[in-house]
Amino acid sequence: METLTIRSSSDSRASHASTAISDAKPAVTDDQRLRPPPEGPSSHELSERLLASISHSLAEQKDLGRRLASFTDALVPFLASLTLERPGVVAMDFDLHLDKGRLKATGKDVHPDDLAWLESRIAQVPRLAKLAGEFNQAVSRTFGDAEKDKYWRLEPPRGWQDYPAVPDLDKTVDRDVGFMSLLRQVRDDGMPQTFDGMPPPERFDATSSRVLAMIITPETYKVTPGGFISLNHLKPLSKGSWVA
């Protein structure tokens, strides 16, 4: 008698699926099976990655100086022209912050009417707010965590040191960066130190150090043993308008 075999539809589907998977899998050759697992990056590759990361941080910090120089080149002549109208106001210890795309004038010892006058006059030069916004965006790229988890700083004599990127800096940079305070700090620093065999430093090479002091509070910033950037003992800001 001929035997009749009955399969359920689920058995049939499982058989077809198993056959399809088996057919789809490429055969593993003996050479592939015996081949050792791929190795990680070589020490040379790791060194190249490290140098590239440091070079990128250096380029970003140099870019900060150039952007601050562009802002200064536009701001200082304009402030000089305002001294013809109200010299006493321009000489006051005011500051400038970005606020929703506009430069806002602040100063606890400056009369609100004088601050309002400054703001209205500065608003007549939209390029100033544009340059200030580009600088703050560069600060966020350089030290913020939106695009990377750390940045590098050159700290003689220890060399390049890495630090965690500042959390959510893109949301706080406009509040923290005071442009007049930053310009006064750079002015008071004078020219950066020249090292043997290095090209002459630019006037705004200190920008990255000074802006770090604004965007990172002393309680959270890692003070280095060499004291290259010691936020706990900041040099006091000088008063008066910034002079190129």
Short mmCIF file of C-alpha atoms in Angstrom, two decimals:
data_model
loop_
_atom_site.label_atom_id
_atom_site.label_comp_id
_atom_site.label_asym_id
_atom_site.label_seq_id
_atom_site.Cartn_x
_atom_site.Cartn_y
_atom_site.Cartn_z
CA MET A 1 0.00 0.00 0.00
CA GLU A 2 1.33 3.45 -0.86
CA THR A 3 1.90 5.66 2.15
CA LEU A 4 0.27 9.07 2.06
CA THR A 5 2.25 11.80 3.81
CA ILE A 6 0.38 14.92 4.92
CA ARG A 7 2.28 18.10 5.90
CA SER A 8 0.73 21.11 7.57
CA SER A 9 0.94 24.46 5.82
CA SER A 10 3.23 25.75 8.60
CA ASP A 11 5.66 22.86 8.06
CA SER A 12 5.70 23.63 4.36
CA ARG A 13 6.38 27.35 4.91
CA ALA A 14 9.18 26.58 7.38
CA SER A 15 10.76 24.18 4.90
CA HIS A 16 10.64 26.76 2.12
CA ALA A 17 12.04 29.47 4.40
CA SER A 18 14.87 27.22 5.54
CA THR A 19 15.71 26.37 1.95
CA ALA A 20 15.63 30.03 0.94
CA ILE A 21 17.93 31.05 3.81
CA SER A 22 20.29 28.20 3.00
CA ASP A 23 20.39 29.17 -0.66
CA ALA A 24 20.95 32.86 0.21
CA LYS A 25 23.97 32.20 2.46
CA PRO A 26 27.25 32.21 0.56
CA ALA A 27 29.40 29.21 1.20
CA VAL A 28 32.26 29.79 3.70
CA THR A 29 35.52 28.60 2.25
CA ASP A 30 38.24 26.89 4.29
CA ASP A 31 40.49 29.90 3.68
CA GLN A 32 37.90 32.27 5.14
CA ARG A 33 37.26 29.98 8.10
CA LEU A 34 40.95 29.74 9.00
CA ARG A 35 41.74 33.41 8.40
CA PRO A 36 42.55 35.30 11.68
CA PRO A 37 40.15 38.08 12.77
CA PRO A 38 40.95 41.55 11.44
CA GLU A 39 43.35 43.54 13.59
CA GLY A 40 42.59 46.98 15.06
CA PRO A 41 44.22 50.16 13.83
CA SER A 42 48.00 50.18 13.90
CA SER A 43 49.99 52.51 16.16
CA HIS A 44 50.83 54.57 13.08
CA GLU A 45 47.14 54.94 12.21
CA LEU A 46 46.33 55.90 15.79
CA SER A 47 49.08 58.53 15.75
CA GLU A 48 47.76 59.96 12.51
CA ARG A 49 44.24 60.16 13.94
CA LEU A 50 45.57 61.89 17.06
CA LEU A 51 47.56 64.44 15.05
CA ALA A 52 44.56 65.10 12.82
CA SER A 53 42.34 65.70 15.86
CA ILE A 54 44.86 68.09 17.43
CA SER A 55 45.38 69.90 14.13
CA HIS A 56 41.61 70.32 13.78
CA SER A 57 41.35 71.86 17.27
CA LEU A 58 44.24 74.21 16.52
CA ALA A 59 42.64 75.35 13.26
CA GLU A 60 39.32 76.01 15.02
CA GLN A 61 41.00 78.05 17.75
CA LYS A 62 42.92 80.07 15.16
CA ASP A 63 39.62 80.68 13.40
CA LEU A 64 38.21 82.21 16.59
CA GLY A 65 40.98 84.80 16.55
CA ARG A 66 40.33 85.69 12.93
CA ARG A 67 36.59 86.03 13.51
CA LEU A 68 37.09 88.22 16.56
CA ALA A 69 39.49 90.37 14.54
CA SER A 70 36.81 90.81 11.85
CA PHE A 71 34.25 91.81 14.47
CA THR A 72 36.72 94.23 16.07
CA ASP A 73 37.62 95.81 12.73
CA ALA A 74 33.92 96.62 12.26
CA LEU A 75 33.09 97.60 15.85
CA VAL A 76 35.98 99.84 16.94
CA PRO A 77 35.70 102.46 14.17
CA PHE A 78 31.95 102.58 14.75
CA LEU A 79 32.38 103.14 18.48
CA ALA A 80 34.93 105.84 17.68
CA SER A 81 32.31 107.61 15.56
CA LEU A 82 29.85 107.47 18.47
CA THR A 83 32.26 109.39 20.69
CA LEU A 84 31.49 112.46 18.57
CA GLU A 85 27.87 112.20 19.71
CA ARG A 86 28.16 111.05 23.34
CA PRO A 87 31.76 110.44 24.40
CA GLY A 88 30.86 109.82 28.03
CA VAL A 89 28.64 106.85 27.17
CA VAL A 90 31.17 105.09 24.94
CA ALA A 91 33.80 105.38 27.67
CA MET A 92 31.59 103.60 30.22
CA ASP A 93 32.16 100.02 31.33
CA PHE A 94 29.39 98.46 29.23
CA ASP A 95 29.26 95.08 27.56
CA LEU A 96 27.67 93.60 24.45
CA HIS A 97 25.89 90.24 24.25
CA LEU A 98 23.90 88.59 21.50
CA ASP A 99 20.19 88.33 22.30
CA LYS A 100 17.94 86.75 19.67
CA GLY A 101 20.17 87.92 16.85
CA ARG A 102 20.63 91.46 18.18
CA LEU A 103 23.53 92.96 20.11
CA LYS A 104 22.26 93.91 23.55
CA ALA A 105 24.10 96.47 25.69
CA THR A 106 24.46 95.68 29.40
CA GLY A 107 26.21 97.29 32.36
CA LYS A 108 25.22 97.57 36.01
CA ASP A 109 26.79 101.02 36.38
CA VAL A 110 25.40 102.41 33.11
CA HIS A 111 22.07 104.25 33.04
CA PRO A 112 19.32 102.33 31.19
CA ASP A 113 18.75 105.29 28.86
CA ASP A 114 22.41 105.25 27.83
CA LEU A 115 22.26 101.48 27.22
CA ALA A 116 19.13 101.91 25.12
CA TRP A 117 20.87 104.60 23.06
CA LEU A 118 23.88 102.35 22.48
CA GLU A 119 21.68 99.46 21.40
CA SER A 120 19.69 101.60 18.99
CA ARG A 121 22.83 102.97 17.37
CA ILE A 122 24.51 99.56 17.12
CA ALA A 123 21.35 98.09 15.59
CA GLN A 124 21.80 100.50 12.69
CA VAL A 125 24.81 98.41 11.60
CA PRO A 126 23.38 94.88 11.05
CA ARG A 127 26.81 93.59 10.03
CA LEU A 128 27.96 93.85 13.66
CA ALA A 129 25.34 91.37 14.88
CA LYS A 130 26.09 89.08 11.92
CA LEU A 131 29.82 88.99 12.73
CA ALA A 132 29.09 88.47 16.43
CA GLY A 133 26.78 85.56 15.58
CA GLU A 134 29.41 83.95 13.36
CA PHE A 135 31.95 84.22 16.16
CA ASN A 136 29.61 82.58 18.68
CA GLN A 137 28.85 79.79 16.23
CA ALA A 138 32.59 79.21 15.88
CA VAL A 139 32.91 79.07 19.69
CA SER A 140 30.25 76.35 19.79
CA ARG A 141 32.01 74.36 17.08
CA THR A 142 35.37 74.68 18.80
CA PHE A 143 34.45 73.86 22.40
CA GLY A 144 30.88 72.53 22.32
CA ASP A 145 29.61 68.95 22.31
CA ALA A 146 27.23 69.22 19.36
CA GLU A 147 29.80 67.82 16.91
CA LYS A 148 32.43 66.14 19.11
CA ASP A 149 33.06 64.90 22.63
CA LYS A 150 36.38 66.65 23.34
CA TYR A 151 38.72 69.42 22.27
CA TRP A 152 42.50 69.94 22.61
CA ARG A 153 44.44 72.76 24.25
CA LEU A 154 48.17 73.51 24.04
CA GLU A 155 49.49 73.91 27.60
CA PRO A 156 53.26 74.46 27.86
CA PRO A 157 55.27 72.67 29.05
CA ARG A 158 52.91 69.66 29.14
CA GLY A 159 51.96 69.92 25.49
CA TRP A 160 48.53 69.19 24.04
CA GLN A 161 45.87 68.18 26.57
CA ASP A 162 42.34 67.00 25.81
CA TYR A 163 39.22 68.15 27.68
CA PRO A 164 35.55 67.15 27.52
CA ALA A 165 33.49 69.34 25.23
CA VAL A 166 31.20 71.86 26.96
CA PRO A 167 27.65 70.46 27.18
CA ASP A 168 24.93 72.36 25.28
CA LEU A 169 27.25 75.26 24.55
CA ASP A 170 25.24 76.22 21.47
CA LYS A 171 22.34 77.09 23.82
CA THR A 172 24.37 79.22 26.25
CA VAL A 173 27.13 80.87 24.21
CA ASP A 174 25.12 84.01 23.40
CA ARG A 175 24.44 84.55 27.09
CA ASP A 176 28.01 83.95 28.24
CA VAL A 177 30.17 85.72 25.67
CA GLY A 178 30.50 89.43 26.43
CA PHE A 179 32.23 91.02 23.47
CA MET A 180 33.53 94.16 25.20
CA SER A 181 34.89 92.08 28.09
CA LEU A 182 36.58 89.76 25.62
CA LEU A 183 38.12 92.63 23.68
CA ARG A 184 39.41 94.27 26.86
CA GLN A 185 40.98 91.00 27.97
CA VAL A 186 42.75 90.56 24.64
CA ARG A 187 43.90 94.17 24.73
CA ASP A 188 45.32 93.81 28.25
CA ASP A 189 47.09 90.55 27.35
CA GLY A 190 49.27 92.30 24.80
CA MET A 191 51.02 90.24 22.18
CA PRO A 192 51.31 86.49 22.88
CA GLN A 193 54.72 85.03 23.64
CA THR A 194 56.96 84.23 20.68
CA PHE A 195 58.65 80.81 20.57
CA ASP A 196 61.91 80.08 18.80
CA GLY A 197 61.39 78.88 15.26
CA MET A 198 57.70 79.87 15.25
CA PRO A 199 56.13 82.61 13.13
CA PRO A 200 55.18 85.84 14.89
CA PRO A 201 51.92 85.38 16.85
CA GLU A 202 48.76 87.22 15.88
CA ARG A 203 47.20 89.78 18.17
CA PHE A 204 44.10 87.63 18.72
CA ASP A 205 45.87 84.35 19.47
CA ALA A 206 44.68 84.67 23.09
CA THR A 207 41.02 84.60 22.03
CA SER A 208 40.42 80.90 22.66
CA SER A 209 41.83 81.07 26.19
CA ARG A 210 39.80 84.12 27.08
CA VAL A 211 36.53 82.86 25.67
CA LEU A 212 36.99 79.62 27.63
CA ALA A 213 37.01 81.69 30.81
CA MET A 214 33.58 83.04 29.85
CA ILE A 215 31.82 79.87 28.79
CA ILE A 216 33.14 77.58 31.54
CA THR A 217 32.64 78.40 35.21
CA PRO A 218 35.64 78.13 37.57
CA GLU A 219 33.86 75.37 39.53
CA THR A 220 33.73 73.05 36.54
CA TYR A 221 36.87 73.94 34.64
CA LYS A 222 39.89 71.68 35.05
CA VAL A 223 42.73 73.86 36.29
CA THR A 224 46.07 72.64 34.93
CA PRO A 225 49.12 72.16 37.19
CA GLY A 226 51.10 74.56 35.03
CA GLY A 227 48.41 77.21 35.45
CA PHE A 228 48.20 77.93 31.72
CA ILE A 229 44.51 78.80 32.03
CA SER A 230 43.65 79.32 35.69
CA LEU A 231 40.06 80.45 35.86
CA ASN A 232 40.16 80.72 39.65
CA HIS A 233 42.59 83.64 39.45
CA LEU A 234 41.44 85.62 36.45
CA LYS A 235 43.12 88.89 35.67
CA PRO A 236 40.55 91.64 36.45
CA LEU A 237 39.04 93.41 33.50
CA SER A 238 40.18 96.94 32.85
CA LYS A 239 37.56 99.65 32.55
CA GLY A 240 36.91 101.97 29.68
CA SER A 241 36.33 101.51 25.99
CA TRP A 242 38.53 99.15 24.03
CA VAL A 243 41.26 100.86 22.03
CA ALA A 244 42.75 99.14 18.99
#
